[in-house]
PDB file of C-alpha atoms in Angstrom:
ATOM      1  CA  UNK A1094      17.633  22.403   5.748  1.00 93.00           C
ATOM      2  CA  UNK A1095      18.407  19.083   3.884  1.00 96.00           C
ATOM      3  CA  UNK A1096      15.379  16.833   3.560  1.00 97.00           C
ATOM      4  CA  UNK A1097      14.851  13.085   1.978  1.00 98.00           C
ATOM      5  CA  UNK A1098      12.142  13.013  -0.647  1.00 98.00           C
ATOM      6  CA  UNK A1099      10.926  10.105  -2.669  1.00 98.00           C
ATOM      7  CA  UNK A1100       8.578  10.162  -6.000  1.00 98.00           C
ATOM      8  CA  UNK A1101       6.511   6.506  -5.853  1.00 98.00           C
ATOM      9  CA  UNK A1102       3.623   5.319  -7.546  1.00 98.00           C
ATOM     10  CA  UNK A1103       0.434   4.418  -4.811  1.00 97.00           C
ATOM     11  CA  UNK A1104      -2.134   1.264  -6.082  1.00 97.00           C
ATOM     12  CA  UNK A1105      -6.056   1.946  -4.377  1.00 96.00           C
ATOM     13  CA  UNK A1106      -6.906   2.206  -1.144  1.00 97.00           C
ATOM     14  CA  UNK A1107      -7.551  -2.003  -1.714  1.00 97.00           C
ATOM     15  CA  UNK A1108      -4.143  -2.786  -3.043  1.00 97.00           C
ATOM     16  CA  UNK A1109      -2.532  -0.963  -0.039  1.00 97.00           C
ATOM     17  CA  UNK A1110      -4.841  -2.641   2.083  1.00 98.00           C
ATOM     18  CA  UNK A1111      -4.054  -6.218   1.261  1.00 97.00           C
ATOM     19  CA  UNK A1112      -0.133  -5.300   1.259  1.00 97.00           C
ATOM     20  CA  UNK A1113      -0.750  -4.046   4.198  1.00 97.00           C
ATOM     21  CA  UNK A1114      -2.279  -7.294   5.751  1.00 97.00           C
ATOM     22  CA  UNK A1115       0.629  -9.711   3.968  1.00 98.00           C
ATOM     23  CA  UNK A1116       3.207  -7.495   5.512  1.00 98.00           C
ATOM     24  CA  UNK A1117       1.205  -7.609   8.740  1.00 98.00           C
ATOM     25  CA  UNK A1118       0.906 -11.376   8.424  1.00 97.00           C
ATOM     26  CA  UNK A1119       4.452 -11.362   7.866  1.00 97.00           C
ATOM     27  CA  UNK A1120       5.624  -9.609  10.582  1.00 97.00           C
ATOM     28  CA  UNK A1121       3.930 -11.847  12.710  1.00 97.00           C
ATOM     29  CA  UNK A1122       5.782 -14.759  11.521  1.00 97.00           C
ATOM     30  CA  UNK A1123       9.273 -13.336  11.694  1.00 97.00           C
ATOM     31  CA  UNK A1124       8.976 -10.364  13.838  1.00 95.00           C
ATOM     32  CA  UNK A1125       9.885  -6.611  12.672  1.00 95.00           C
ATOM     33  CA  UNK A1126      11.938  -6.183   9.043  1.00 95.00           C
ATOM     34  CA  UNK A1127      12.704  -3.238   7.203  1.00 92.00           C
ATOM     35  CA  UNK A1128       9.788  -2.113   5.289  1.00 92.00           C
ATOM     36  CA  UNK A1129       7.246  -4.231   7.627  1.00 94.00           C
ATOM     37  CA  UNK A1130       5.494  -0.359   8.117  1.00 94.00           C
ATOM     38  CA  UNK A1131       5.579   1.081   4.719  1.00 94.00           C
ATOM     39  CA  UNK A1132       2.701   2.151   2.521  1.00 96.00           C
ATOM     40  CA  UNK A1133       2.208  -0.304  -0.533  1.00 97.00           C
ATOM     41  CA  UNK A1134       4.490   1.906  -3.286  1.00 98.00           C
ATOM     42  CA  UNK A1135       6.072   1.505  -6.080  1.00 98.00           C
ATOM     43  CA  UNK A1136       9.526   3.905  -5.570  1.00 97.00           C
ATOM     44  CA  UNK A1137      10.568   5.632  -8.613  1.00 98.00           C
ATOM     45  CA  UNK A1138      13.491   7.807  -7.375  1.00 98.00           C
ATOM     46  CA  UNK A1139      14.291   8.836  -4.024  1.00 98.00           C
ATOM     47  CA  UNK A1140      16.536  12.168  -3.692  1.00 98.00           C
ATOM     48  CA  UNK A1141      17.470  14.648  -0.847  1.00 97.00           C
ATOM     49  CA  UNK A1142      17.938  18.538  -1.304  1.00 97.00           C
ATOM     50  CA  UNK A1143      17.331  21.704   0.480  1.00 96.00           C
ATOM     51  CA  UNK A1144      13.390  22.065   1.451  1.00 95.00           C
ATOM     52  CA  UNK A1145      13.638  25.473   0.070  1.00 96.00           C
ATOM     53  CA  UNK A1146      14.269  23.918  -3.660  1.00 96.00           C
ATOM     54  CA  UNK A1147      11.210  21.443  -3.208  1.00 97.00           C
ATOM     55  CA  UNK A1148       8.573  23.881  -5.787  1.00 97.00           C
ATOM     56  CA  UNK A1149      10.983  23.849  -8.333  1.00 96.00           C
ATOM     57  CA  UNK A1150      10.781  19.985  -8.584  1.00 97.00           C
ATOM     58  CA  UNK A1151       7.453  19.920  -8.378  1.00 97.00           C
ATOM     59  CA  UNK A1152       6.388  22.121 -11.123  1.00 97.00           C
ATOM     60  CA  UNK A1153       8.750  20.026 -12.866  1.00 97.00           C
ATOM     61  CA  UNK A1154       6.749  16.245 -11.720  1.00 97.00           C
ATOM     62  CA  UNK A1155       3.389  18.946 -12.352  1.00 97.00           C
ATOM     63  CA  UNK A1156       4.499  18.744 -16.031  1.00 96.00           C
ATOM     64  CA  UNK A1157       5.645  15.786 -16.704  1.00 96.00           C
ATOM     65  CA  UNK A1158       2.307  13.899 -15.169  1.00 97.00           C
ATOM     66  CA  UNK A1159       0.267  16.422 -17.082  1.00 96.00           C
ATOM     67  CA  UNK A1160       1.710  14.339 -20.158  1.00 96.00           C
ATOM     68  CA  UNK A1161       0.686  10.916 -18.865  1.00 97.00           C
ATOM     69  CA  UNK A1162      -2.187   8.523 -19.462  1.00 97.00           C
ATOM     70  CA  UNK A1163      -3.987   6.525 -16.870  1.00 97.00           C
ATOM     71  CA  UNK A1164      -3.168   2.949 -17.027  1.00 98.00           C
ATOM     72  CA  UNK A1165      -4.309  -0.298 -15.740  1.00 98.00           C
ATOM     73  CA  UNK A1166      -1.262  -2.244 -13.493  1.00 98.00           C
ATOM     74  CA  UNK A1167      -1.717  -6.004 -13.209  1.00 98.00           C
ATOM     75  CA  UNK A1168       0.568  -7.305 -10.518  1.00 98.00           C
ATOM     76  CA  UNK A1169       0.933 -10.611 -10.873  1.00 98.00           C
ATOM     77  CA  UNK A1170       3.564 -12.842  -9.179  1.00 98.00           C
ATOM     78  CA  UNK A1171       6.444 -12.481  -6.145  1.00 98.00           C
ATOM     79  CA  UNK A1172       9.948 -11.959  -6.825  1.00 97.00           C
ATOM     80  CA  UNK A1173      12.771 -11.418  -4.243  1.00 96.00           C
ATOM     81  CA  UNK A1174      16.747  -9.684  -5.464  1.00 94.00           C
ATOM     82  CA  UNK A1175      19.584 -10.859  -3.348  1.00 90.00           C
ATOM     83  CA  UNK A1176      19.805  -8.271  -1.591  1.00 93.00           C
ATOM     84  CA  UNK A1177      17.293  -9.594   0.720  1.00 95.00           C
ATOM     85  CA  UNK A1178      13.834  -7.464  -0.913  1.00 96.00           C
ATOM     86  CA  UNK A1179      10.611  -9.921  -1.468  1.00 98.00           C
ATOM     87  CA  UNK A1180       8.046  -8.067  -3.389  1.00 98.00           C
ATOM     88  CA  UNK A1181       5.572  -7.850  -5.557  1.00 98.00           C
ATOM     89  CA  UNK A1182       5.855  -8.041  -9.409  1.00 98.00           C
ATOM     90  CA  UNK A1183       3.839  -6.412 -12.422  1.00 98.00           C
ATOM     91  CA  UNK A1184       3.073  -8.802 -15.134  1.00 98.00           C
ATOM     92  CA  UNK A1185       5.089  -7.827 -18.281  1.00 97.00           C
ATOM     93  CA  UNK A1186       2.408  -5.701 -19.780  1.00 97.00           C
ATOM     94  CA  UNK A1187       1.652  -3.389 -17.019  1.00 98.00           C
ATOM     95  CA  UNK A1188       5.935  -3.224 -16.546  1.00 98.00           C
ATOM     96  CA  UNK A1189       6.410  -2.276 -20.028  1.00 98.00           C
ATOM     97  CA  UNK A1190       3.808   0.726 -19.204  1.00 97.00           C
ATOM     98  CA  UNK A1191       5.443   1.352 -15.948  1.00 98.00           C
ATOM     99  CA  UNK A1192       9.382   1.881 -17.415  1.00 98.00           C
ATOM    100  CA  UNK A1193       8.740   4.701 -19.484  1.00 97.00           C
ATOM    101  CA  UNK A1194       6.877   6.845 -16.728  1.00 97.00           C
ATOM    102  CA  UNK A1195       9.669   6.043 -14.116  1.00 98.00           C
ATOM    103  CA  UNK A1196      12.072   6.978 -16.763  1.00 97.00           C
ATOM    104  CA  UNK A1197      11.088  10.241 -17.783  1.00 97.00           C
ATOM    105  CA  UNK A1198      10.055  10.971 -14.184  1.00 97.00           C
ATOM    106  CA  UNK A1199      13.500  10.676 -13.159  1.00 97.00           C
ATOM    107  CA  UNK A1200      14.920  12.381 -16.212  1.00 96.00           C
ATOM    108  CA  UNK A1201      12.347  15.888 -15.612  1.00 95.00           C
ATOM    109  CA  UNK A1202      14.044  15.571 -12.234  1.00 96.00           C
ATOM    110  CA  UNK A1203      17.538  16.260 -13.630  1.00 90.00           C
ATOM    111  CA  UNK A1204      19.910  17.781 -12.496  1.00 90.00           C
ATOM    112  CA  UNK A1205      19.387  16.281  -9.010  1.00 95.00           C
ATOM    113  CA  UNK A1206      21.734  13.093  -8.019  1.00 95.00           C
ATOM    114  CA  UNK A1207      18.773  10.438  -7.518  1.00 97.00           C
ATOM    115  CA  UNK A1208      18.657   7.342  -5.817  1.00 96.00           C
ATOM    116  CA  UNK A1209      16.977   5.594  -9.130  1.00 95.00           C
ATOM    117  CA  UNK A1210      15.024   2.428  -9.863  1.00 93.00           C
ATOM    118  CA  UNK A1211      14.690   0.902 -13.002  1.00 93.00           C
ATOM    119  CA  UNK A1212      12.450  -2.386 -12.051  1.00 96.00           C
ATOM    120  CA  UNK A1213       8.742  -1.599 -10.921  1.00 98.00           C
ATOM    121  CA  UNK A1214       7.832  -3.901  -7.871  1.00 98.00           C
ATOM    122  CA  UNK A1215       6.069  -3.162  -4.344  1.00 98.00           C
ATOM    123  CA  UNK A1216       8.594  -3.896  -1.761  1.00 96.00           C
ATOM    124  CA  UNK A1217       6.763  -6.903   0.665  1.00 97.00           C
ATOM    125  CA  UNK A1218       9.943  -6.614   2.996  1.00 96.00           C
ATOM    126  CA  UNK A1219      13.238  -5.240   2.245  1.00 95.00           C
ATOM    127  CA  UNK A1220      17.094  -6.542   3.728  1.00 96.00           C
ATOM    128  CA  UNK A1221      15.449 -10.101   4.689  1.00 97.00           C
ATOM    129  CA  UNK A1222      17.917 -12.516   6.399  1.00 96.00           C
ATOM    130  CA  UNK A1223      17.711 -15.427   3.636  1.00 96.00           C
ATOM    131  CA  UNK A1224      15.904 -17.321   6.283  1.00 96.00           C
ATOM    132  CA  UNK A1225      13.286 -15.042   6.041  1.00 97.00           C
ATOM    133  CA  UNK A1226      12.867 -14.609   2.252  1.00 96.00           C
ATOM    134  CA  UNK A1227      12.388 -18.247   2.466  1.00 96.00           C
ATOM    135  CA  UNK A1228       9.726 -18.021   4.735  1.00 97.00           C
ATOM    136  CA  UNK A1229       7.991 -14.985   2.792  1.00 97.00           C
ATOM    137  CA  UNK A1230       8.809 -17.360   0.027  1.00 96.00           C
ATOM    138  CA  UNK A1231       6.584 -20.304   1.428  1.00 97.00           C
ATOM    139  CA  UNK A1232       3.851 -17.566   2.690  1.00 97.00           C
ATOM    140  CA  UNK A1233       3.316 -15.375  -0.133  1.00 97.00           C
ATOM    141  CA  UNK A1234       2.799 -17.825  -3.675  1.00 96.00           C
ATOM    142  CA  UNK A1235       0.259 -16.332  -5.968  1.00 96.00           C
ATOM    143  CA  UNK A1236      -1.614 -13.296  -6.195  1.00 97.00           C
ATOM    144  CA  UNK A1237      -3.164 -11.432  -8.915  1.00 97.00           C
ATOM    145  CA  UNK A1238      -4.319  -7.553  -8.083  1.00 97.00           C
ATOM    146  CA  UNK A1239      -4.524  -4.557 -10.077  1.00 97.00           C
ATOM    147  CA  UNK A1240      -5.186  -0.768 -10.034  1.00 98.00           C
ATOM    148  CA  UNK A1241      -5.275   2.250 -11.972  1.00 98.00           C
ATOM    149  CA  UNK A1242      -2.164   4.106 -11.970  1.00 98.00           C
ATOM    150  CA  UNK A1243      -3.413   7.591 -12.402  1.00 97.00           C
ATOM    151  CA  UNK A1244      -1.115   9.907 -10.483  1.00 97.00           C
ATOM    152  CA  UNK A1245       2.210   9.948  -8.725  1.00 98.00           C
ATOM    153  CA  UNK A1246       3.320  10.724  -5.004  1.00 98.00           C
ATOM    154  CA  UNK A1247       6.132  13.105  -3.764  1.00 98.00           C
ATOM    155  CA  UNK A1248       6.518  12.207  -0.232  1.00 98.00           C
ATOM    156  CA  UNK A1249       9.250  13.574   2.657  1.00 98.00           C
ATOM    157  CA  UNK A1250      10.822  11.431   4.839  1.00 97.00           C
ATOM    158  CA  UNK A1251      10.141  11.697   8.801  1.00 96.00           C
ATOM    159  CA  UNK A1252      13.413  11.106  10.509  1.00 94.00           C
ATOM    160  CA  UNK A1253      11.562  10.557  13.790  1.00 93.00           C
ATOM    161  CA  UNK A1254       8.835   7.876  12.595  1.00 91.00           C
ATOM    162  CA  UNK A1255      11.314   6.949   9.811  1.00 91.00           C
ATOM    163  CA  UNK A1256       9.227   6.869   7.222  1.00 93.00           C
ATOM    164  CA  UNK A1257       8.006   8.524   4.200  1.00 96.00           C
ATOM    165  CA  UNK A1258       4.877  10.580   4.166  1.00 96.00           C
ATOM    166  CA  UNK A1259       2.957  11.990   1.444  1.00 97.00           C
ATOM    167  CA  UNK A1260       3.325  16.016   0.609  1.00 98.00           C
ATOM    168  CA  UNK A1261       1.995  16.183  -3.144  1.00 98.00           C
ATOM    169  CA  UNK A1262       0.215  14.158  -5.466  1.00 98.00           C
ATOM    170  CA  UNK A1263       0.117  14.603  -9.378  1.00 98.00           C
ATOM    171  CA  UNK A1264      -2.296  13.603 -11.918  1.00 97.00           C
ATOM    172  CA  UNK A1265      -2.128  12.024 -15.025  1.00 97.00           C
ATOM    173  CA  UNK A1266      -4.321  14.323 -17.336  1.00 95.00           C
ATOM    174  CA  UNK A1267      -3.258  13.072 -20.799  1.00 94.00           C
ATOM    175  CA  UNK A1268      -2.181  16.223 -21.911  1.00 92.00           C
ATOM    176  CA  UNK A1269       0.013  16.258 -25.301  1.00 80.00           C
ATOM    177  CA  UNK A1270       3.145  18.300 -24.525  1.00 62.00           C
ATOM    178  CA  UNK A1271       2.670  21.427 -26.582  1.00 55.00           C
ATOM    179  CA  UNK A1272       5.107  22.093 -29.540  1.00 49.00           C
ATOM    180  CA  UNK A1273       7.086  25.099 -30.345  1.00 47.00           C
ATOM    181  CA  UNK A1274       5.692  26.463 -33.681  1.00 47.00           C
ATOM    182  CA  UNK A1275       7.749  28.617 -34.871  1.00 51.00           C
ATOM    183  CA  UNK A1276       5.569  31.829 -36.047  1.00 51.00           C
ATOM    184  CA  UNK A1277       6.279  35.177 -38.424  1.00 51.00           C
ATOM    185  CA  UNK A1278       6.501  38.383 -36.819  1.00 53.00           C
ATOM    186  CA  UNK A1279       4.787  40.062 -39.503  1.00 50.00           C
TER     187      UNK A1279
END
């Protein structure tokens, strides 16, 4: 059976505690919006394939995150796109740390068609009427919390609760990748 999977970077228990209270407070100003239930995230691909193919891509996000190193991530200011998504921004440090791993997430995850992004932010609300980006606008104006980004979520979508759900989590250990040396039989 085809499933929905996304791959998503999770701040501390504290980050996804205070996003949790702005989307709350939020929520309470312009009723329900897309997103208003979501874990705090930061969504590096999101792809959907037969469950029965699921170890295969996670040995390959097992490797990968073997290969990272543990980071500090400043976030730093609000942004919105026009698509109607308010959210939270890294500062330009802790985004120019942040690319890379998204990239070469998604690229271990070839060949699979993925639903990619390329600009690390924590999703506030997502599809706002521009009414209400104004209002998260005037609600949300500075902030300044951080977290160490050690690891990296798969999580499976629940069609009834529609929403994601964590299944596997993956370490940063730091490890170099191993290179082929090429030896003498004799």
């Amino acid at each position: 059976m085809e499933k929905k999977y996304s791959v998503a970077i999770y701040p501390s228990q504290e980050v996804i505690d205070a996003v949790k209270t702005m989307k709350d407070y939020l929520k309470s100003k312009i009723d329900w919006y897309n997103s208003c239930n979501s874990v705090a995230h930061i969504t590096i691909c999101e792809f959907t394939i037969d469950e029965t193919q699921i170890e295969k891509y996670k040995q390959k996000l097992f490797k990968i995150c073997d290969t990272f190193t543990s980071f500090q991530v400043n976030l730093d200011h609000f942004g919105f796109y026009v698509n109607g998504a308010f959210f939270i921004a890294p500062n330009e440090h802790s985004a120019n740390h942040l690319k890379p791993i998204m990239k070469k997430t998604q690229e271990a995850l070839k060949p699979l068609k993925l639903k990619k992004s390329d600009d690390p932010h924590m999703s506030i609300g997502r599809k706002l009427i521009p009414e209400n980006l104004k209002i998260a606008s005037q609600l949300f104006t500075t902030i300044n919390i951080d977290f160490l980004c050690c690891e990296i979520v798969l999580r499976e979508f629940d069609p009834i609760k529609k929403q994601f759900f964590v299944i596997d989590t993956f370490s940063f250990n730091g490890n170099s990748q191993p290179e082929l040396i090429q030896g003498s039989l004799f």
